[in-house]
Amino acid sequence: MASIKIYAIAAYVCAIIFNTCKAAGQGPLPKFPAILIFGDSTVDTGNNNYINTLLKANFFPYGQNYPGQKATGRFSDGELIPDMLASALKIKEAVPPFLDPNLSDAEVITGVSFASAGAGYDYQTNTLLNVIPVPKQIDMFRDYIARLKGIVGEERAKQIIGGAFVLISAGSNDIFTRPFNLHYSFQDTMLDIVQNFTNELHDLGCRSMAVAGLPPVGYAPIEKTIQLATELLLPVDLKWVDNINSYAQSYNEELVKLLAQAQATLKGSKIVYADVYEPLDDMVKNPKRYGFLETKRGCCGTGLFELGPLCRPTTPTCGKLLASKFLFWDAVHPSTSTYRVIAKHIEKEVFPKFL
């Protein structure tokens, strides 16, 4: 009888633990010793602070909801996806920019961001703003490897890089900078660069990579502003949002095929597609489901054209508390609340593929 009671209590406790974890959406997560980030403003945690470019976000009101209310160079009101993923993986709470002159050895060991706001895959995307193109971020990664070897030795450095979670998030700027010259043939150019980039990362020792597709860029407030201005000047209906979002979907379909081929070719690799289109699309179409009140303009200024230097300390915002109800922080970049939804989506849909 006693053994039956013990068994029943044990079963009850197990059921509570199981249901609690299930309710919280928790599941086993892969173990990574470090996190390495490449891309654009969606994942730039402050590298542009240290280069000669106008595209910076190291001033208020950027960062108004970041811990300590600090403007770090992140293009949002708070944390970005790299920070959220690093925290979820129990690596660290924030991912520092590689170009930070005060970057510590401890931060190097657990990973950094090489991303640059305004960057694209294609070199022509980056000429106007003088930012660091995604292909050039490989050079920064080589410098990182050299420093890492100096800290932990060659063998341990190889283990860290081989075991690190690598996230690549770019492509939107390639679209933004070609509003009147966006041909489907350009997708091949972007895909070729992605392929070369993942090949180079593999050659340098990376084995676990997630490559984000394009978001529904047509929903960005600044795209709607451009569309309106264009329609006022040109008496034609360009069907801008539908066209540019269809372009993004088409690119994503080809990217999925490319990454599958890359994984089959690159020995010992796991290369996964990270879908950011569907969660953002659903947030726009079903805002109340996520607690959003505004999806058509950003929190900063009018929310229709302000970003970077146009979203400055004197620019009025929707406020610290209301920012979480806005899908967009400025005219291009999502709010931290939006990034959090996408990060949770990556945790659920991408991380299990590395188990």
GROMACS .gro file of C-alpha atoms in nm, residues 57 64 69:
model
    3
   57ALA     CA    1   2.142   5.490  -3.280
   64GLN     CA    2   1.463   5.416  -2.376
   69GLN     CA    3   1.763   5.329  -2.022
   0.00000   0.00000   0.00000
